[in-house]
Amino acid sequence: MKLSLEASPSNPPIPNYQFPSARLAVIVGTKGRGSNMLALVEAGRHGKMPASVELVYGSNPEAPALSAARETGVPVASFSDRETDFDALLIGLLRGYEIDLVCLAGYLRLLPPHVLHAYRNRVLNIHPALLPKFGGKGMFGHHVHEAVLAAGESESGCSVHYVTDAYDEGAVIHQLRCPVMPDDTPDSLAARVLALEHRAYPEAVGMVLAGLTSE
Ligand code: GRF
């Protein structure tokens, strides 16, 4: 492993894993850009986490995040998440690709209980605020950053957490923080937090795979 000259105890070098082993699926939403999905793909390909993205699923084949996924060459799957057999289809898909860990990135619906049971403690989500504050149903996108600004918070950040049957309530695995500036708008705060998200998600995957956290 090549150590960075800037490395110090408070700024440790990012490990460079040579042999990614865990197989990740990313589940994207219908409206998101897919930037966290891309960050995970890149992190896997550049040895920044001990895993590789092997599958991207989204319910809408026209979703921007799925277009972005297709450009990476990672296999993409798309079928409706409104059908009664969605849980069986999704579990079959994940098993077919021998997926170890599922990362939600911009997916706004709850996953069916059967899926959470089949992948117990192996489904993660990223949220653009410091949970447990500013989470829950309806807290997504600009709503989150507007709430943080309205509350007069001096810092915000992102949280990677386990997914349960309730919105944003699973145990937090990893958080990164940033200041809230006096002249911040929801957009400027969102951009600062998003940059943190792209670091936090691969780091959290590494932490989970190393067994450093558990629910
Ligand atoms: C991110 O802000 C994430 O925290 C939230 O949804 C957004 C998805 O953005 N869950 P992107 O599609 O990954 O760019």
PDB file of C-alpha atoms and ligand atoms in Angstrom:
ATOM      1  CA  MET A   1       0.000   0.000   0.000  1.00  0.00           C
ATOM      2  CA  LYS A   2       1.359   3.419  -0.961  1.00  0.00           C
ATOM      3  CA  LEU A   3       1.146   5.848   1.949  1.00  0.00           C
ATOM      4  CA  SER A   4       0.269   9.462   1.338  1.00  0.00           C
ATOM      5  CA  LEU A   5       2.833  12.001   2.584  1.00  0.00           C
ATOM      6  CA  GLU A   6       0.011  13.977   4.155  1.00  0.00           C
ATOM      7  CA  ALA A   7      -1.107  11.011   6.238  1.00  0.00           C
ATOM      8  CA  SER A   8      -1.210  11.604   9.984  1.00  0.00           C
ATOM      9  CA  PRO A   9      -3.074   9.964  12.899  1.00  0.00           C
ATOM     10  CA  SER A  10      -5.937  12.426  12.430  1.00  0.00           C
ATOM     11  CA  ASN A  11      -5.840  12.104   8.661  1.00  0.00           C
ATOM     12  CA  PRO A  12      -5.180   8.437   7.954  1.00  0.00           C
ATOM     13  CA  PRO A  13      -4.520   7.316   4.395  1.00  0.00           C
ATOM     14  CA  ILE A  14      -7.426   5.733   2.578  1.00  0.00           C
ATOM     15  CA  PRO A  15      -6.642   2.033   2.338  1.00  0.00           C
ATOM     16  CA  ASN A  16      -6.155   0.715  -1.156  1.00  0.00           C
ATOM     17  CA  TYR A  17      -7.739  -2.706  -1.361  1.00  0.00           C
ATOM     18  CA  GLN A  18      -6.261  -4.977  -4.007  1.00  0.00           C
ATOM     19  CA  PHE A  19      -8.859  -7.716  -4.032  1.00  0.00           C
ATOM     20  CA  PRO A  20     -12.445  -6.546  -3.855  1.00  0.00           C
ATOM     21  CA  SER A  21     -14.478  -9.468  -2.693  1.00  0.00           C
ATOM     22  CA  ALA A  22     -17.960  -8.402  -1.651  1.00  0.00           C
ATOM     23  CA  ARG A  23     -20.552  -7.979  -4.374  1.00  0.00           C
ATOM     24  CA  LEU A  24     -22.726  -4.866  -4.115  1.00  0.00           C
ATOM     25  CA  ALA A  25     -26.065  -3.974  -5.647  1.00  0.00           C
ATOM     26  CA  VAL A  26     -27.137  -0.338  -5.751  1.00  0.00           C
ATOM     27  CA  ILE A  27     -30.850   0.504  -5.806  1.00  0.00           C
ATOM     28  CA  VAL A  28     -31.497   3.939  -7.268  1.00  0.00           C
ATOM     29  CA  GLY A  29     -34.575   6.142  -7.332  1.00  0.00           C
ATOM     30  CA  THR A  30     -36.652   7.376 -10.243  1.00  0.00           C
ATOM     31  CA  LYS A  31     -35.473  10.993 -10.059  1.00  0.00           C
ATOM     32  CA  GLY A  32     -31.948  10.963  -8.635  1.00  0.00           C
ATOM     33  CA  ARG A  33     -28.799  11.724 -10.612  1.00  0.00           C
ATOM     34  CA  GLY A  34     -27.094   8.528  -9.516  1.00  0.00           C
ATOM     35  CA  SER A  35     -24.039  10.311  -8.168  1.00  0.00           C
ATOM     36  CA  ASN A  36     -23.752   8.073  -5.092  1.00  0.00           C
ATOM     37  CA  MET A  37     -24.120   4.999  -7.298  1.00  0.00           C
ATOM     38  CA  LEU A  38     -21.267   6.327  -9.464  1.00  0.00           C
ATOM     39  CA  ALA A  39     -19.150   7.039  -6.374  1.00  0.00           C
ATOM     40  CA  LEU A  40     -19.599   3.423  -5.254  1.00  0.00           C
ATOM     41  CA  VAL A  41     -18.760   2.065  -8.719  1.00  0.00           C
ATOM     42  CA  GLU A  42     -15.609   4.208  -8.836  1.00  0.00           C
ATOM     43  CA  ALA A  43     -14.572   3.345  -5.281  1.00  0.00           C
ATOM     44  CA  GLY A  44     -14.814  -0.348  -6.096  1.00  0.00           C
ATOM     45  CA  ARG A  45     -12.877   0.017  -9.316  1.00  0.00           C
ATOM     46  CA  HIS A  46     -10.109   2.048  -7.686  1.00  0.00           C
ATOM     47  CA  GLY A  47      -9.662  -0.162  -4.647  1.00  0.00           C
ATOM     48  CA  LYS A  48     -11.122   2.345  -2.191  1.00  0.00           C
ATOM     49  CA  MET A  49     -13.463  -0.233  -0.665  1.00  0.00           C
ATOM     50  CA  PRO A  50     -13.270  -4.028  -0.475  1.00  0.00           C
ATOM     51  CA  ALA A  51     -16.264  -4.516  -2.751  1.00  0.00           C
ATOM     52  CA  SER A  52     -17.438  -3.962  -6.286  1.00  0.00           C
ATOM     53  CA  VAL A  53     -20.784  -2.853  -7.676  1.00  0.00           C
ATOM     54  CA  GLU A  54     -22.127  -5.799  -9.673  1.00  0.00           C
ATOM     55  CA  LEU A  55     -25.724  -4.684 -10.244  1.00  0.00           C
ATOM     56  CA  VAL A  56     -27.816  -1.513 -10.361  1.00  0.00           C
ATOM     57  CA  TYR A  57     -31.600  -1.775 -10.029  1.00  0.00           C
ATOM     58  CA  GLY A  58     -34.208   0.934 -10.543  1.00  0.00           C
ATOM     59  CA  SER A  59     -37.959   0.682 -11.038  1.00  0.00           C
ATOM     60  CA  ASN A  60     -38.080   3.139 -13.933  1.00  0.00           C
ATOM     61  CA  PRO A  61     -35.991   2.191 -16.985  1.00  0.00           C
ATOM     62  CA  GLU A  62     -35.918   5.878 -18.012  1.00  0.00           C
ATOM     63  CA  ALA A  63     -34.455   7.071 -14.690  1.00  0.00           C
ATOM     64  CA  PRO A  64     -31.393   9.321 -15.089  1.00  0.00           C
ATOM     65  CA  ALA A  65     -29.502   7.200 -12.558  1.00  0.00           C
ATOM     66  CA  LEU A  66     -30.034   4.086 -14.695  1.00  0.00           C
ATOM     67  CA  SER A  67     -28.724   5.896 -17.773  1.00  0.00           C
ATOM     68  CA  ALA A  68     -25.651   6.823 -15.759  1.00  0.00           C
ATOM     69  CA  ALA A  69     -25.313   3.215 -14.601  1.00  0.00           C
ATOM     70  CA  ARG A  70     -25.490   1.854 -18.163  1.00  0.00           C
ATOM     71  CA  GLU A  71     -22.545   4.068 -19.109  1.00  0.00           C
ATOM     72  CA  THR A  72     -20.395   2.420 -16.459  1.00  0.00           C
ATOM     73  CA  GLY A  73     -20.933  -1.040 -17.946  1.00  0.00           C
ATOM     74  CA  VAL A  74     -22.358  -2.417 -14.696  1.00  0.00           C
ATOM     75  CA  PRO A  75     -25.401  -4.673 -15.328  1.00  0.00           C
ATOM     76  CA  VAL A  76     -28.662  -2.773 -14.953  1.00  0.00           C
ATOM     77  CA  ALA A  77     -32.049  -4.262 -14.112  1.00  0.00           C
ATOM     78  CA  SER A  78     -35.397  -2.506 -14.169  1.00  0.00           C
ATOM     79  CA  PHE A  79     -38.910  -3.668 -13.364  1.00  0.00           C
ATOM     80  CA  SER A  80     -41.817  -2.143 -11.505  1.00  0.00           C
ATOM     81  CA  ASP A  81     -41.705  -2.035  -7.712  1.00  0.00           C
ATOM     82  CA  ARG A  82     -45.511  -1.762  -7.547  1.00  0.00           C
ATOM     83  CA  GLU A  83     -46.324  -5.383  -8.418  1.00  0.00           C
ATOM     84  CA  THR A  84     -47.401  -7.837  -5.733  1.00  0.00           C
ATOM     85  CA  ASP A  85     -44.478 -10.148  -6.472  1.00  0.00           C
ATOM     86  CA  PHE A  86     -41.893  -7.354  -6.366  1.00  0.00           C
ATOM     87  CA  ASP A  87     -40.294  -8.814  -3.253  1.00  0.00           C
ATOM     88  CA  ALA A  88     -39.787 -12.241  -4.863  1.00  0.00           C
ATOM     89  CA  LEU A  89     -38.504 -10.695  -8.101  1.00  0.00           C
ATOM     90  CA  LEU A  90     -36.016  -8.484  -6.279  1.00  0.00           C
ATOM     91  CA  ILE A  91     -34.774 -11.270  -4.022  1.00  0.00           C
ATOM     92  CA  GLY A  92     -34.397 -13.526  -7.086  1.00  0.00           C
ATOM     93  CA  LEU A  93     -32.453 -10.814  -8.899  1.00  0.00           C
ATOM     94  CA  LEU A  94     -30.124 -10.166  -5.957  1.00  0.00           C
ATOM     95  CA  ARG A  95     -29.508 -13.876  -5.415  1.00  0.00           C
ATOM     96  CA  GLY A  96     -28.955 -14.397  -9.131  1.00  0.00           C
ATOM     97  CA  TYR A  97     -26.117 -11.882  -9.008  1.00  0.00           C
ATOM     98  CA  GLU A  98     -24.825 -13.348  -5.718  1.00  0.00           C
ATOM     99  CA  ILE A  99     -25.162  -9.967  -4.033  1.00  0.00           C
ATOM    100  CA  ASP A 100     -23.700  -9.624  -0.530  1.00  0.00           C
ATOM    101  CA  LEU A 101     -24.681  -6.051   0.307  1.00  0.00           C
ATOM    102  CA  VAL A 102     -27.400  -3.723  -0.996  1.00  0.00           C
ATOM    103  CA  CYS A 103     -26.913   0.059  -1.042  1.00  0.00           C
ATOM    104  CA  LEU A 104     -29.905   2.343  -1.504  1.00  0.00           C
ATOM    105  CA  ALA A 105     -29.015   5.622  -3.186  1.00  0.00           C
ATOM    106  CA  GLY A 106     -31.926   7.941  -3.767  1.00  0.00           C
ATOM    107  CA  TYR A 107     -34.572   5.182  -3.521  1.00  0.00           C
ATOM    108  CA  LEU A 108     -37.514   6.793  -1.738  1.00  0.00           C
ATOM    109  CA  ARG A 109     -39.820   3.822  -1.003  1.00  0.00           C
ATOM    110  CA  LEU A 110     -39.629   1.320   1.832  1.00  0.00           C
ATOM    111  CA  LEU A 111     -38.341  -2.104   0.798  1.00  0.00           C
ATOM    112  CA  PRO A 112     -40.735  -5.051   1.309  1.00  0.00           C
ATOM    113  CA  PRO A 113     -40.255  -6.950   4.601  1.00  0.00           C
ATOM    114  CA  HIS A 114     -39.265 -10.156   2.760  1.00  0.00           C
ATOM    115  CA  VAL A 115     -36.362  -8.364   1.117  1.00  0.00           C
ATOM    116  CA  LEU A 116     -35.186  -6.920   4.436  1.00  0.00           C
ATOM    117  CA  HIS A 117     -35.471 -10.358   5.996  1.00  0.00           C
ATOM    118  CA  ALA A 118     -33.536 -12.050   3.179  1.00  0.00           C
ATOM    119  CA  TYR A 119     -30.804  -9.388   3.429  1.00  0.00           C
ATOM    120  CA  ARG A 120     -30.981  -8.754   7.158  1.00  0.00           C
ATOM    121  CA  ASN A 121     -28.379  -6.177   8.248  1.00  0.00           C
ATOM    122  CA  ARG A 122     -27.116  -6.090   4.681  1.00  0.00           C
ATOM    123  CA  VAL A 123     -29.138  -3.170   3.299  1.00  0.00           C
ATOM    124  CA  LEU A 124     -27.696   0.333   3.729  1.00  0.00           C
ATOM    125  CA  ASN A 125     -28.983   3.790   2.869  1.00  0.00           C
ATOM    126  CA  ILE A 126     -27.416   7.225   2.710  1.00  0.00           C
ATOM    127  CA  HIS A 127     -29.247  10.281   4.035  1.00  0.00           C
ATOM    128  CA  PRO A 128     -28.163  13.909   3.498  1.00  0.00           C
ATOM    129  CA  ALA A 129     -28.333  15.014   7.147  1.00  0.00           C
ATOM    130  CA  LEU A 130     -27.098  14.017  10.571  1.00  0.00           C
ATOM    131  CA  LEU A 131     -29.620  11.413  11.704  1.00  0.00           C
ATOM    132  CA  PRO A 132     -31.574  10.987  13.920  1.00  0.00           C
ATOM    133  CA  LYS A 133     -32.441  14.615  13.195  1.00  0.00           C
ATOM    134  CA  PHE A 134     -34.028  15.574   9.868  1.00  0.00           C
ATOM    135  CA  GLY A 135     -35.066  12.077   8.837  1.00  0.00           C
ATOM    136  CA  GLY A 136     -38.338  10.253   8.311  1.00  0.00           C
ATOM    137  CA  LYS A 137     -41.070  10.117   5.709  1.00  0.00           C
ATOM    138  CA  GLY A 138     -41.033  13.132   3.396  1.00  0.00           C
ATOM    139  CA  MET A 139     -37.497  14.110   4.414  1.00  0.00           C
ATOM    140  CA  PHE A 140     -35.658  13.855   1.114  1.00  0.00           C
ATOM    141  CA  GLY A 141     -33.898  16.188  -1.303  1.00  0.00           C
ATOM    142  CA  HIS A 142     -34.273  19.901  -0.685  1.00  0.00           C
ATOM    143  CA  HIS A 143     -36.792  19.298   2.152  1.00  0.00           C
ATOM    144  CA  VAL A 144     -33.929  18.051   4.315  1.00  0.00           C
ATOM    145  CA  HIS A 145     -31.658  21.033   3.710  1.00  0.00           C
ATOM    146  CA  GLU A 146     -34.511  23.524   4.116  1.00  0.00           C
ATOM    147  CA  ALA A 147     -35.302  21.970   7.497  1.00  0.00           C
ATOM    148  CA  VAL A 148     -31.658  22.124   8.586  1.00  0.00           C
ATOM    149  CA  LEU A 149     -31.466  25.828   7.658  1.00  0.00           C
ATOM    150  CA  ALA A 150     -34.839  26.600   9.283  1.00  0.00           C
ATOM    151  CA  ALA A 151     -33.658  24.969  12.507  1.00  0.00           C
ATOM    152  CA  GLY A 152     -30.573  27.226  12.578  1.00  0.00           C
ATOM    153  CA  GLU A 153     -28.163  24.297  12.780  1.00  0.00           C
ATOM    154  CA  SER A 154     -24.468  25.183  12.772  1.00  0.00           C
ATOM    155  CA  GLU A 155     -23.482  21.903  11.139  1.00  0.00           C
ATOM    156  CA  SER A 156     -24.928  19.309   8.839  1.00  0.00           C
ATOM    157  CA  GLY A 157     -23.558  16.292   7.028  1.00  0.00           C
ATOM    158  CA  CYS A 158     -24.576  12.852   5.890  1.00  0.00           C
ATOM    159  CA  SER A 159     -25.409   9.549   7.528  1.00  0.00           C
ATOM    160  CA  VAL A 160     -25.074   5.996   6.255  1.00  0.00           C
ATOM    161  CA  HIS A 161     -27.430   3.721   8.167  1.00  0.00           C
ATOM    162  CA  TYR A 162     -28.941   0.260   8.114  1.00  0.00           C
ATOM    163  CA  VAL A 163     -32.334   0.050   6.447  1.00  0.00           C
ATOM    164  CA  THR A 164     -35.321  -1.144   8.441  1.00  0.00           C
ATOM    165  CA  ASP A 165     -39.065  -1.107   7.873  1.00  0.00           C
ATOM    166  CA  ALA A 166     -39.276   2.562   8.920  1.00  0.00           C
ATOM    167  CA  TYR A 167     -37.818   5.565   7.093  1.00  0.00           C
ATOM    168  CA  ASP A 168     -34.312   6.548   8.259  1.00  0.00           C
ATOM    169  CA  GLU A 169     -34.576   4.736  11.606  1.00  0.00           C
ATOM    170  CA  GLY A 170     -31.943   1.994  11.337  1.00  0.00           C
ATOM    171  CA  ALA A 171     -28.697   2.227  13.284  1.00  0.00           C
ATOM    172  CA  VAL A 172     -26.226   4.778  11.982  1.00  0.00           C
ATOM    173  CA  ILE A 173     -23.017   3.239  10.614  1.00  0.00           C
ATOM    174  CA  HIS A 174     -21.046   6.314   9.631  1.00  0.00           C
ATOM    175  CA  GLN A 175     -21.451  10.105   9.530  1.00  0.00           C
ATOM    176  CA  LEU A 176     -19.385  12.915   8.024  1.00  0.00           C
ATOM    177  CA  ARG A 177     -19.993  16.524   9.066  1.00  0.00           C
ATOM    178  CA  CYS A 178     -19.641  19.966   7.510  1.00  0.00           C
ATOM    179  CA  PRO A 179     -20.419  23.495   8.709  1.00  0.00           C
ATOM    180  CA  VAL A 180     -23.601  25.324   7.763  1.00  0.00           C
ATOM    181  CA  MET A 181     -22.610  28.773   6.475  1.00  0.00           C
ATOM    182  CA  PRO A 182     -24.615  31.917   7.345  1.00  0.00           C
ATOM    183  CA  ASP A 183     -25.371  32.593   3.667  1.00  0.00           C
ATOM    184  CA  ASP A 184     -26.222  28.989   2.771  1.00  0.00           C
ATOM    185  CA  THR A 185     -29.193  28.223   0.564  1.00  0.00           C
ATOM    186  CA  PRO A 186     -30.682  24.713   0.396  1.00  0.00           C
ATOM    187  CA  ASP A 187     -28.752  24.238  -2.864  1.00  0.00           C
ATOM    188  CA  SER A 188     -25.376  25.359  -1.520  1.00  0.00           C
ATOM    189  CA  LEU A 189     -25.770  23.203   1.573  1.00  0.00           C
ATOM    190  CA  ALA A 190     -26.891  20.234  -0.549  1.00  0.00           C
ATOM    191  CA  ALA A 191     -23.758  20.535  -2.695  1.00  0.00           C
ATOM    192  CA  ARG A 192     -21.467  20.581   0.365  1.00  0.00           C
ATOM    193  CA  VAL A 193     -23.214  17.563   1.857  1.00  0.00           C
ATOM    194  CA  LEU A 194     -23.232  15.651  -1.450  1.00  0.00           C
ATOM    195  CA  ALA A 195     -19.442  15.859  -1.665  1.00  0.00           C
ATOM    196  CA  LEU A 196     -19.301  14.238   1.771  1.00  0.00           C
ATOM    197  CA  GLU A 197     -21.778  11.543   0.729  1.00  0.00           C
ATOM    198  CA  HIS A 198     -19.484  10.376  -2.045  1.00  0.00           C
ATOM    199  CA  ARG A 199     -16.740   9.744   0.531  1.00  0.00           C
ATOM    200  CA  ALA A 200     -18.938   8.431   3.305  1.00  0.00           C
ATOM    201  CA  TYR A 201     -20.715   5.684   1.371  1.00  0.00           C
ATOM    202  CA  PRO A 202     -17.630   3.721   0.267  1.00  0.00           C
ATOM    203  CA  GLU A 203     -16.128   4.219   3.733  1.00  0.00           C
ATOM    204  CA  ALA A 204     -19.287   2.853   5.349  1.00  0.00           C
ATOM    205  CA  VAL A 205     -19.273  -0.192   3.061  1.00  0.00           C
ATOM    206  CA  GLY A 206     -15.696  -0.870   4.147  1.00  0.00           C
ATOM    207  CA  MET A 207     -16.700  -0.510   7.805  1.00  0.00           C
ATOM    208  CA  VAL A 208     -19.616  -2.912   7.472  1.00  0.00           C
ATOM    209  CA  LEU A 209     -17.524  -5.480   5.632  1.00  0.00           C
ATOM    210  CA  ALA A 210     -14.798  -5.206   8.230  1.00  0.00           C
ATOM    211  CA  GLY A 211     -17.399  -5.954  10.891  1.00  0.00           C
ATOM    212  CA  LEU A 212     -16.661  -2.694  12.661  1.00  0.00           C
ATOM    213  CA  THR A 213     -20.323  -1.925  13.247  1.00  0.00           C
ATOM    214  CA  SER A 214     -23.372  -4.038  13.786  1.00  0.00           C
ATOM    215  CA  GLU A 215     -27.002  -3.363  14.483  1.00  0.00           C
TER     216      GLU A 215
HETATM  217  C1  GRF B   1     -28.657  11.828  -1.977  1.00  0.00           C
HETATM  218  O1  GRF B   1     -28.665  13.118  -1.455  1.00  0.00           O
HETATM  219  C2  GRF B   1     -28.893  10.828  -0.880  1.00  0.00           C
HETATM  220  O2  GRF B   1     -28.426  11.249   0.357  1.00  0.00           O
HETATM  221  C3  GRF B   1     -30.375  10.691  -0.852  1.00  0.00           C
HETATM  222  O3  GRF B   1     -30.804  10.842  -2.172  1.00  0.00           O
HETATM  223  C4  GRF B   1     -29.841  11.594  -2.903  1.00  0.00           C
HETATM  224  C5  GRF B   1     -29.466  10.790  -4.108  1.00  0.00           C
HETATM  225  O4  GRF B   1     -28.578  11.512  -4.931  1.00  0.00           O
HETATM  226  N1  GRF B   1     -30.783   9.439  -0.257  1.00  0.00           N
HETATM  227  P1  GRF B   1     -27.834  10.777  -6.117  1.00  0.00           P
HETATM  228  O5  GRF B   1     -28.917  10.222  -7.041  1.00  0.00           O
HETATM  229  O6  GRF B   1     -27.016   9.681  -5.530  1.00  0.00           O
HETATM  230  O7  GRF B   1     -27.006  11.824  -6.799  1.00  0.00           O
END
